[in-house]
PDB file of C-alpha atoms and ligand atoms in Angstrom:
ATOM      1  CA  MET F  26     -98.307 -55.118 -84.432  1.00  0.00           C
ATOM      2  CA  LYS F  27     -99.753 -53.878 -81.096  1.00  0.00           C
ATOM      3  CA  GLU F  28    -100.973 -50.783 -82.829  1.00  0.00           C
ATOM      4  CA  LYS F  29    -102.721 -52.924 -85.431  1.00  0.00           C
ATOM      5  CA  ILE F  30    -104.493 -55.051 -82.914  1.00  0.00           C
ATOM      6  CA  ARG F  31    -105.769 -52.098 -80.940  1.00  0.00           C
ATOM      7  CA  PHE F  32    -107.024 -50.518 -84.088  1.00  0.00           C
ATOM      8  CA  ARG F  33    -109.057 -53.503 -84.938  1.00  0.00           C
ATOM      9  CA  GLU F  34    -110.633 -53.581 -81.434  1.00  0.00           C
ATOM     10  CA  LYS F  35    -111.351 -50.007 -81.867  1.00  0.00           C
ATOM     11  CA  GLN F  36    -112.975 -50.803 -85.278  1.00  0.00           C
ATOM     12  CA  LYS F  37    -115.416 -52.952 -83.476  1.00  0.00           C
ATOM     13  CA  GLU F  38    -116.884 -49.894 -81.944  1.00  0.00           C
ATOM     14  CA  LYS F  39    -116.690 -47.339 -84.703  1.00  0.00           C
ATOM     15  CA  GLY F  40    -115.510 -47.721 -88.201  1.00  0.00           C
ATOM     16  CA  LEU F  41    -113.893 -45.156 -90.497  1.00  0.00           C
ATOM     17  CA  PHE F  42    -116.180 -42.965 -92.506  1.00  0.00           C
ATOM     18  CA  ILE F  43    -114.736 -41.756 -95.915  1.00  0.00           C
ATOM     19  CA  VAL F  44    -116.322 -39.698 -98.478  1.00  0.00           C
ATOM     20  CA  PHE F  45    -115.601 -38.898-102.123  1.00  0.00           C
ATOM     21  CA  GLU F  46    -116.868 -35.730-103.781  1.00  0.00           C
ATOM     22  CA  GLY F  47    -116.445 -33.926-106.893  1.00  0.00           C
ATOM     23  CA  ILE F  48    -118.188 -32.825-110.153  1.00  0.00           C
ATOM     24  CA  ASP F  49    -119.565 -35.558-112.541  1.00  0.00           C
ATOM     25  CA  GLY F  50    -116.750 -37.520-114.173  1.00  0.00           C
ATOM     26  CA  SER F  51    -114.120 -36.378-111.528  1.00  0.00           C
ATOM     27  CA  GLY F  52    -113.387 -40.032-110.935  1.00  0.00           C
ATOM     28  CA  LYS F  53    -115.140 -40.787-107.609  1.00  0.00           C
ATOM     29  CA  SER F  54    -116.431 -44.130-108.376  1.00  0.00           C
ATOM     30  CA  THR F  55    -113.077 -45.367-109.670  1.00  0.00           C
ATOM     31  CA  GLN F  56    -111.305 -43.887-106.442  1.00  0.00           C
ATOM     32  CA  VAL F  57    -113.902 -45.654-104.266  1.00  0.00           C
ATOM     33  CA  GLU F  58    -113.291 -48.979-105.737  1.00  0.00           C
ATOM     34  CA  LEU F  59    -109.424 -48.630-105.590  1.00  0.00           C
ATOM     35  CA  LEU F  60    -109.563 -47.593-101.887  1.00  0.00           C
ATOM     36  CA  ALA F  61    -112.013 -50.266-101.012  1.00  0.00           C
ATOM     37  CA  ARG F  62    -109.899 -52.822-102.377  1.00  0.00           C
ATOM     38  CA  ARG F  63    -106.767 -51.662-100.507  1.00  0.00           C
ATOM     39  CA  LEU F  64    -108.520 -51.399 -97.177  1.00  0.00           C
ATOM     40  CA  ARG F  65    -109.935 -54.770 -97.605  1.00  0.00           C
ATOM     41  CA  ARG F  66    -106.534 -56.143 -98.396  1.00  0.00           C
ATOM     42  CA  ARG F  67    -105.580 -54.634 -95.008  1.00  0.00           C
ATOM     43  CA  GLY F  68    -108.278 -56.820 -93.418  1.00  0.00           C
ATOM     44  CA  LEU F  69    -110.844 -54.207 -92.906  1.00  0.00           C
ATOM     45  CA  GLU F  70    -114.543 -54.741 -93.543  1.00  0.00           C
ATOM     46  CA  VAL F  71    -115.530 -52.087 -96.012  1.00  0.00           C
ATOM     47  CA  VAL F  72    -119.002 -51.168 -97.131  1.00  0.00           C
ATOM     48  CA  THR F  73    -119.221 -48.932-100.200  1.00  0.00           C
ATOM     49  CA  LEU F  74    -122.300 -46.685-100.753  1.00  0.00           C
ATOM     50  CA  ARG F  75    -123.554 -44.103-102.941  1.00  0.00           C
ATOM     51  CA  GLU F  76    -126.087 -41.144-103.168  1.00  0.00           C
ATOM     52  CA  PRO F  77    -128.542 -40.740-104.549  1.00  0.00           C
ATOM     53  CA  THR F  78    -129.180 -44.272-103.308  1.00  0.00           C
ATOM     54  CA  GLN F  79    -131.142 -47.092-104.899  1.00  0.00           C
ATOM     55  CA  GLY F  80    -133.897 -46.546-101.992  1.00  0.00           C
ATOM     56  CA  LYS F  81    -137.412 -45.092-102.811  1.00  0.00           C
ATOM     57  CA  TRP F  82    -136.055 -41.383-102.593  1.00  0.00           C
ATOM     58  CA  GLY F  83    -133.199 -41.970-104.790  1.00  0.00           C
ATOM     59  CA  GLN F  84    -135.525 -43.645-107.429  1.00  0.00           C
ATOM     60  CA  LYS F  85    -137.780 -40.664-107.253  1.00  0.00           C
ATOM     61  CA  ILE F  86    -134.985 -38.216-107.860  1.00  0.00           C
ATOM     62  CA  ARG F  87    -133.875 -40.121-110.956  1.00  0.00           C
ATOM     63  CA  GLU F  88    -137.453 -40.471-112.153  1.00  0.00           C
ATOM     64  CA  LEU F  89    -138.142 -36.741-111.846  1.00  0.00           C
ATOM     65  CA  SER F  90    -134.938 -35.648-113.512  1.00  0.00           C
ATOM     66  CA  ARG F  91    -135.789 -37.939-116.370  1.00  0.00           C
ATOM     67  CA  THR F  92    -139.333 -36.901-116.858  1.00  0.00           C
ATOM     68  CA  SER F  93    -139.553 -33.252-115.941  1.00  0.00           C
ATOM     69  CA  GLY F  94    -136.843 -30.669-116.476  1.00  0.00           C
ATOM     70  CA  SER F  95    -138.306 -28.325-113.911  1.00  0.00           C
ATOM     71  CA  VAL F  96    -138.067 -29.576-110.489  1.00  0.00           C
ATOM     72  CA  SER F  97    -137.583 -26.530-108.214  1.00  0.00           C
ATOM     73  CA  PRO F  98    -134.345 -26.197-106.060  1.00  0.00           C
ATOM     74  CA  GLU F  99    -136.401 -26.391-102.855  1.00  0.00           C
ATOM     75  CA  LYS F 100    -138.106 -29.738-104.031  1.00  0.00           C
ATOM     76  CA  GLU F 101    -134.742 -30.901-105.134  1.00  0.00           C
ATOM     77  CA  LEU F 102    -133.325 -30.284-101.635  1.00  0.00           C
ATOM     78  CA  GLU F 103    -136.226 -32.089 -99.895  1.00  0.00           C
ATOM     79  CA  LEU F 104    -135.701 -35.222-102.093  1.00  0.00           C
ATOM     80  CA  PHE F 105    -131.862 -35.403-101.557  1.00  0.00           C
ATOM     81  CA  ILE F 106    -132.318 -34.800 -97.805  1.00  0.00           C
ATOM     82  CA  SER F 107    -134.989 -37.496 -97.595  1.00  0.00           C
ATOM     83  CA  ASP F 108    -132.819 -39.941 -99.401  1.00  0.00           C
ATOM     84  CA  ARG F 109    -129.793 -39.183 -97.179  1.00  0.00           C
ATOM     85  CA  LYS F 110    -131.777 -39.479 -93.872  1.00  0.00           C
ATOM     86  CA  GLU F 111    -132.728 -42.962 -94.950  1.00  0.00           C
ATOM     87  CA  ASN F 112    -129.164 -43.723 -95.867  1.00  0.00           C
ATOM     88  CA  VAL F 113    -127.640 -42.540 -92.720  1.00  0.00           C
ATOM     89  CA  ALA F 114    -130.204 -44.368 -90.533  1.00  0.00           C
ATOM     90  CA  ARG F 115    -130.350 -47.605 -92.538  1.00  0.00           C
ATOM     91  CA  ASN F 116    -126.945 -47.987 -93.956  1.00  0.00           C
ATOM     92  CA  ILE F 117    -124.302 -45.553 -92.743  1.00  0.00           C
ATOM     93  CA  LYS F 118    -124.825 -45.558 -89.041  1.00  0.00           C
ATOM     94  CA  PRO F 119    -125.534 -49.312 -88.512  1.00  0.00           C
ATOM     95  CA  ALA F 120    -122.227 -50.070 -90.567  1.00  0.00           C
ATOM     96  CA  LEU F 121    -120.109 -47.612 -88.569  1.00  0.00           C
ATOM     97  CA  VAL F 122    -121.527 -48.981 -85.230  1.00  0.00           C
ATOM     98  CA  GLY F 123    -120.828 -52.504 -86.545  1.00  0.00           C
ATOM     99  CA  GLY F 124    -117.063 -51.338 -86.875  1.00  0.00           C
ATOM    100  CA  LYS F 125    -117.110 -51.295 -90.643  1.00  0.00           C
ATOM    101  CA  THR F 126    -115.439 -48.707 -92.899  1.00  0.00           C
ATOM    102  CA  VAL F 127    -117.975 -46.773 -94.913  1.00  0.00           C
ATOM    103  CA  ILE F 128    -116.721 -45.338 -98.185  1.00  0.00           C
ATOM    104  CA  LEU F 129    -119.383 -43.170 -99.713  1.00  0.00           C
ATOM    105  CA  ASP F 130    -119.696 -41.711-103.204  1.00  0.00           C
ATOM    106  CA  ARG F 131    -121.341 -38.322-102.721  1.00  0.00           C
ATOM    107  CA  TYR F 132    -122.863 -36.823 -99.400  1.00  0.00           C
ATOM    108  CA  TYR F 133    -124.126 -33.428 -98.095  1.00  0.00           C
ATOM    109  CA  TYR F 134    -121.204 -31.726 -99.700  1.00  0.00           C
ATOM    110  CA  SER F 135    -122.876 -32.502-103.092  1.00  0.00           C
ATOM    111  CA  THR F 136    -126.032 -30.821-101.873  1.00  0.00           C
ATOM    112  CA  LEU F 137    -124.214 -27.805-100.804  1.00  0.00           C
ATOM    113  CA  ALA F 138    -122.404 -27.684-104.149  1.00  0.00           C
ATOM    114  CA  TYR F 139    -125.246 -28.546-106.635  1.00  0.00           C
ATOM    115  CA  GLN F 140    -128.423 -27.098-104.767  1.00  0.00           C
ATOM    116  CA  GLY F 141    -126.053 -24.254-103.680  1.00  0.00           C
ATOM    117  CA  ALA F 142    -125.335 -23.630-107.355  1.00  0.00           C
ATOM    118  CA  ARG F 143    -128.955 -23.456-107.961  1.00  0.00           C
ATOM    119  CA  GLY F 144    -129.272 -20.504-105.605  1.00  0.00           C
ATOM    120  CA  LEU F 145    -130.190 -22.151-102.165  1.00  0.00           C
ATOM    121  CA  PRO F 146    -128.299 -20.573 -99.288  1.00  0.00           C
ATOM    122  CA  LEU F 147    -125.406 -22.756 -97.972  1.00  0.00           C
ATOM    123  CA  GLU F 148    -126.025 -21.938 -94.416  1.00  0.00           C
ATOM    124  CA  GLU F 149    -129.679 -23.287 -94.775  1.00  0.00           C
ATOM    125  CA  ILE F 150    -128.397 -26.364 -96.331  1.00  0.00           C
ATOM    126  CA  ARG F 151    -125.930 -27.055 -93.616  1.00  0.00           C
ATOM    127  CA  ARG F 152    -128.405 -26.326 -90.801  1.00  0.00           C
ATOM    128  CA  ARG F 153    -130.741 -28.881 -92.264  1.00  0.00           C
ATOM    129  CA  HIS F 154    -128.002 -31.614 -92.162  1.00  0.00           C
ATOM    130  CA  ARG F 155    -126.619 -30.853 -88.706  1.00  0.00           C
ATOM    131  CA  ARG F 156    -129.491 -32.710 -87.096  1.00  0.00           C
ATOM    132  CA  PHE F 157    -128.926 -36.215 -88.554  1.00  0.00           C
ATOM    133  CA  ALA F 158    -125.851 -36.361 -90.675  1.00  0.00           C
ATOM    134  CA  VAL F 159    -122.774 -38.047 -89.274  1.00  0.00           C
ATOM    135  CA  VAL F 160    -119.718 -35.898 -90.014  1.00  0.00           C
ATOM    136  CA  PRO F 161    -117.046 -38.113 -92.039  1.00  0.00           C
ATOM    137  CA  ASP F 162    -113.551 -38.606 -90.846  1.00  0.00           C
ATOM    138  CA  LEU F 163    -112.254 -37.479 -94.184  1.00  0.00           C
ATOM    139  CA  VAL F 164    -113.681 -36.107 -97.428  1.00  0.00           C
ATOM    140  CA  PHE F 165    -111.708 -36.264-100.705  1.00  0.00           C
ATOM    141  CA  ILE F 166    -112.915 -33.692-103.189  1.00  0.00           C
ATOM    142  CA  LEU F 167    -111.596 -34.726-106.621  1.00  0.00           C
ATOM    143  CA  ASP F 168    -111.074 -31.598-108.646  1.00  0.00           C
ATOM    144  CA  VAL F 169    -110.931 -31.594-112.365  1.00  0.00           C
ATOM    145  CA  PRO F 170    -111.955 -28.800-114.838  1.00  0.00           C
ATOM    146  CA  VAL F 171    -115.578 -29.044-116.033  1.00  0.00           C
ATOM    147  CA  SER F 172    -114.372 -29.751-119.558  1.00  0.00           C
ATOM    148  CA  THR F 173    -112.272 -32.741-118.351  1.00  0.00           C
ATOM    149  CA  GLY F 174    -115.187 -34.191-116.300  1.00  0.00           C
ATOM    150  CA  LEU F 175    -117.664 -33.857-119.094  1.00  0.00           C
ATOM    151  CA  ARG F 176    -115.236 -35.363-121.641  1.00  0.00           C
ATOM    152  CA  ARG F 177    -114.804 -38.471-119.412  1.00  0.00           C
ATOM    153  CA  ILE F 178    -118.555 -39.101-119.086  1.00  0.00           C
ATOM    154  CA  LYS F 179    -119.632 -37.962-122.662  1.00  0.00           C
ATOM    155  CA  ASP F 180    -120.840 -41.603-123.694  1.00  0.00           C
ATOM    156  CA  ARG F 181    -122.836 -41.768-120.450  1.00  0.00           C
ATOM    157  CA  PRO F 182    -126.698 -41.553-120.944  1.00  0.00           C
ATOM    158  CA  VAL F 183    -127.728 -38.162-119.674  1.00  0.00           C
ATOM    159  CA  ILE F 184    -130.364 -38.801-117.047  1.00  0.00           C
ATOM    160  CA  TYR F 185    -129.853 -35.764-114.889  1.00  0.00           C
ATOM    161  CA  GLY F 186    -130.505 -33.013-117.392  1.00  0.00           C
ATOM    162  CA  HIS F 187    -129.355 -29.580-115.898  1.00  0.00           C
ATOM    163  CA  PHE F 188    -127.068 -31.369-113.474  1.00  0.00           C
ATOM    164  CA  GLU F 189    -124.368 -31.710-116.306  1.00  0.00           C
ATOM    165  CA  GLU F 190    -124.644 -28.305-118.044  1.00  0.00           C
ATOM    166  CA  LYS F 191    -121.277 -26.630-118.354  1.00  0.00           C
ATOM    167  CA  GLU F 192    -121.807 -23.288-116.704  1.00  0.00           C
ATOM    168  CA  TYR F 193    -123.863 -24.841-113.880  1.00  0.00           C
ATOM    169  CA  LEU F 194    -120.993 -27.319-113.225  1.00  0.00           C
ATOM    170  CA  LYS F 195    -118.558 -24.438-113.063  1.00  0.00           C
ATOM    171  CA  LYS F 196    -120.510 -22.986-110.214  1.00  0.00           C
ATOM    172  CA  VAL F 197    -120.632 -26.436-108.534  1.00  0.00           C
ATOM    173  CA  ARG F 198    -116.997 -26.897-108.800  1.00  0.00           C
ATOM    174  CA  LYS F 199    -116.300 -23.299-107.404  1.00  0.00           C
ATOM    175  CA  ILE F 200    -118.314 -24.274-104.302  1.00  0.00           C
ATOM    176  CA  PHE F 201    -116.583 -27.630-103.847  1.00  0.00           C
ATOM    177  CA  LEU F 202    -113.383 -25.558-103.763  1.00  0.00           C
ATOM    178  CA  SER F 203    -114.586 -23.191-101.122  1.00  0.00           C
ATOM    179  CA  PHE F 204    -115.301 -25.672 -98.302  1.00  0.00           C
ATOM    180  CA  ARG F 205    -113.029 -24.930 -95.238  1.00  0.00           C
ATOM    181  CA  ASP F 206    -114.367 -27.906 -93.300  1.00  0.00           C
ATOM    182  CA  PRO F 207    -111.293 -29.629 -91.474  1.00  0.00           C
ATOM    183  CA  GLU F 208    -112.325 -33.034 -92.828  1.00  0.00           C
ATOM    184  CA  CYS F 209    -112.183 -31.840 -96.534  1.00  0.00           C
ATOM    185  CA  LEU F 210    -109.167 -32.356 -98.554  1.00  0.00           C
ATOM    186  CA  VAL F 211    -109.032 -31.261-102.307  1.00  0.00           C
ATOM    187  CA  VAL F 212    -107.117 -33.719-104.476  1.00  0.00           C
ATOM    188  CA  ASP F 213    -106.153 -33.127-108.105  1.00  0.00           C
ATOM    189  CA  GLY F 214    -108.296 -35.352-110.207  1.00  0.00           C
ATOM    190  CA  ARG F 215    -106.394 -34.902-113.383  1.00  0.00           C
ATOM    191  CA  PRO F 216    -103.423 -37.552-113.222  1.00  0.00           C
ATOM    192  CA  GLU F 217    -104.128 -41.203-114.033  1.00  0.00           C
ATOM    193  CA  ALA F 218    -106.251 -43.080-111.664  1.00  0.00           C
ATOM    194  CA  THR F 219    -103.564 -45.231-109.899  1.00  0.00           C
ATOM    195  CA  ALA F 220    -101.453 -41.917-109.197  1.00  0.00           C
ATOM    196  CA  ILE F 221    -104.495 -40.306-107.725  1.00  0.00           C
ATOM    197  CA  HIS F 222    -105.091 -43.430-105.560  1.00  0.00           C
ATOM    198  CA  ARG F 223    -101.562 -43.210-104.189  1.00  0.00           C
ATOM    199  CA  LYS F 224    -101.987 -39.617-103.304  1.00  0.00           C
ATOM    200  CA  ILE F 225    -105.203 -40.466-101.463  1.00  0.00           C
ATOM    201  CA  TRP F 226    -103.717 -43.417 -99.640  1.00  0.00           C
ATOM    202  CA  SER F 227    -100.724 -41.232 -98.438  1.00  0.00           C
ATOM    203  CA  LEU F 228    -103.189 -38.612 -97.184  1.00  0.00           C
ATOM    204  CA  LEU F 229    -105.238 -41.265 -95.405  1.00  0.00           C
ATOM    205  CA  LEU F 230    -102.057 -42.694 -93.773  1.00  0.00           C
ATOM    206  CA  LYS F 231    -101.151 -39.139 -92.778  1.00  0.00           C
ATOM    207  CA  LYS F 232    -104.404 -38.709 -90.866  1.00  0.00           C
ATOM    208  CA  PHE F 233    -104.757 -42.346 -89.672  1.00  0.00           C
ATOM    209  CA  PRO F 234    -101.086 -43.731 -89.322  1.00  0.00           C
ATOM    210  CA  ARG F 235    -102.410 -46.841 -87.470  1.00  0.00           C
ATOM    211  CA  LEU F 236    -103.596 -48.178 -90.995  1.00  0.00           C
ATOM    212  CA  LYS F 237    -100.091 -48.768 -92.207  1.00  0.00           C
TER     213      LYS F 237
HETATM  214  P1  LIG O 305    -117.582 -40.338-111.301  1.00  0.00           P
HETATM  215  O1  LIG O 305    -117.998 -41.210-110.399  1.00  0.00           O
HETATM  216  O2  LIG O 305    -116.956 -39.039-110.562  1.00  0.00           O
HETATM  217  O3  LIG O 305    -118.636 -39.616-112.070  1.00  0.00           O
HETATM  218  P2  LIG O 305    -115.918 -42.186-112.605  1.00  0.00           P
HETATM  219  O4  LIG O 305    -115.004 -42.831-111.644  1.00  0.00           O
HETATM  220  O5  LIG O 305    -117.219 -42.943-112.926  1.00  0.00           O
HETATM  221  O6  LIG O 305    -116.451 -40.665-112.143  1.00  0.00           O
HETATM  222  O7  LIG O 305    -114.973 -41.767-113.977  1.00  0.00           O
HETATM  223  C1  LIG O 305    -115.718 -41.353-115.141  1.00  0.00           C
HETATM  224  C2  LIG O 305    -115.045 -41.920-116.334  1.00  0.00           C
HETATM  225  O8  LIG O 305    -113.748 -41.330-116.333  1.00  0.00           O
HETATM  226  C3  LIG O 305    -114.896 -43.491-116.438  1.00  0.00           C
HETATM  227  O9  LIG O 305    -114.987 -43.852-117.721  1.00  0.00           O
HETATM  228  C4  LIG O 305    -113.520 -43.721-115.831  1.00  0.00           C
HETATM  229  O10 LIG O 305    -112.905 -44.978-116.170  1.00  0.00           O
HETATM  230  C5  LIG O 305    -112.751 -42.558-116.174  1.00  0.00           C
HETATM  231  N1  LIG O 305    -111.775 -42.151-115.262  1.00  0.00           N
HETATM  232  C6  LIG O 305    -111.834 -42.086-113.906  1.00  0.00           C
HETATM  233  N2  LIG O 305    -110.641 -41.658-113.192  1.00  0.00           N
HETATM  234  C7  LIG O 305    -109.740 -41.314-114.270  1.00  0.00           C
HETATM  235  C8  LIG O 305    -108.639 -40.529-114.435  1.00  0.00           C
HETATM  236  N3  LIG O 305    -107.962 -40.372-113.300  1.00  0.00           N
HETATM  237  N4  LIG O 305    -108.118 -40.405-115.643  1.00  0.00           N
HETATM  238  C9  LIG O 305    -108.838 -40.513-116.718  1.00  0.00           C
HETATM  239  N5  LIG O 305    -109.904 -41.230-116.849  1.00  0.00           N
HETATM  240  C10 LIG O 305    -110.609 -41.485-115.668  1.00  0.00           C
HETATM  241  P1  LIG O 306    -124.279 -39.525-109.435  1.00  0.00           P
HETATM  242  O1  LIG O 306    -125.181 -40.668-109.799  1.00  0.00           O
HETATM  243  O2  LIG O 306    -123.292 -39.651-108.401  1.00  0.00           O
HETATM  244  O3  LIG O 306    -123.638 -38.962-110.820  1.00  0.00           O
HETATM  245  P2  LIG O 306    -122.193 -39.390-111.412  1.00  0.00           P
HETATM  246  O4  LIG O 306    -121.888 -40.748-111.263  1.00  0.00           O
HETATM  247  O5  LIG O 306    -122.258 -38.789-112.785  1.00  0.00           O
HETATM  248  O6  LIG O 306    -121.258 -38.339-110.497  1.00  0.00           O
HETATM  249  O7  LIG O 306    -125.203 -38.188-109.052  1.00  0.00           O
HETATM  250  C1  LIG O 306    -126.293 -37.860-109.764  1.00  0.00           C
HETATM  251  C2  LIG O 306    -126.488 -36.427-109.892  1.00  0.00           C
HETATM  252  O8  LIG O 306    -127.115 -35.922-108.769  1.00  0.00           O
HETATM  253  C3  LIG O 306    -125.067 -35.629-109.934  1.00  0.00           C
HETATM  254  O9  LIG O 306    -125.120 -34.931-111.200  1.00  0.00           O
HETATM  255  C4  LIG O 306    -125.123 -34.776-108.844  1.00  0.00           C
HETATM  256  C5  LIG O 306    -126.454 -34.654-108.300  1.00  0.00           C
HETATM  257  N1  LIG O 306    -126.615 -34.569-106.945  1.00  0.00           N
HETATM  258  C6  LIG O 306    -127.291 -33.231-106.360  1.00  0.00           C
HETATM  259  O10 LIG O 306    -127.617 -32.526-106.996  1.00  0.00           O
HETATM  260  N2  LIG O 306    -127.321 -33.169-105.007  1.00  0.00           N
HETATM  261  C7  LIG O 306    -127.031 -34.191-104.121  1.00  0.00           C
HETATM  262  O11 LIG O 306    -127.193 -34.024-102.969  1.00  0.00           O
HETATM  263  C8  LIG O 306    -126.386 -35.457-104.745  1.00  0.00           C
HETATM  264  C9  LIG O 306    -125.997 -36.525-103.751  1.00  0.00           C
HETATM  265  C10 LIG O 306    -126.335 -35.483-106.155  1.00  0.00           C
END
């Protein structure tokens, strides 16, 4: 009980920051919702966010990927970074400072994986984020074979052109699996959603036993 109260007090200063990553169709949005629900039942204030955002840069990203198939990787990088800078400053940092738990669907690991797979150097992408991006407490990388991810989203309208090509996504997946950052945990995304959620919950409790 004491633990719980102390945790709530600490939450007033700084909330937990959890990120979900993985290729398209890996089940991120589903797991974000399941985890948010569970943490809310625990009495935490939870904010769920996603990138690309609904802000001006996020809209620009969607617009460009709809209308032109030929955005350079460099231009793509600039757009995702601008969108993220705005998200960190306007949404992520204020929520964390306000003691809220932030669960984010895609972050700079997606830029490393997707723009890295288009040939941009990973070290350069990391360097660009060091100055402004808050490092999450935990990143769950949901891993599924590309064929599984694509099968799950086959009815979704294709608005991101090259982002969903099979060979490209294989490269993206490989980069996701190569991360050695201490906050990154790879989780098998193939079982049914509730089983994955149970696994995620147990990993979260292992790292933050006070959540129990
Ligand atoms: P993402 O956000 O990674 O693109 P979603 O959570 O939107 O993935 O899931 C893509 C589709 O697959 C949705 O129709 C969702 O209901 C379904 N789905 C999610 N998780 C699983 C799972 N573990 N097993 C089977 N289907 C799933
Ligand atoms: P998203 O809307 O999350 O797609 P989905 O719900 O299908 O997973 O992301 C849109 C696309 O943008 C996705 O294919 C991945 C790509 N993307 C990047 O290439 N770089 C980035 O930094 C981010 C955040 C997304």
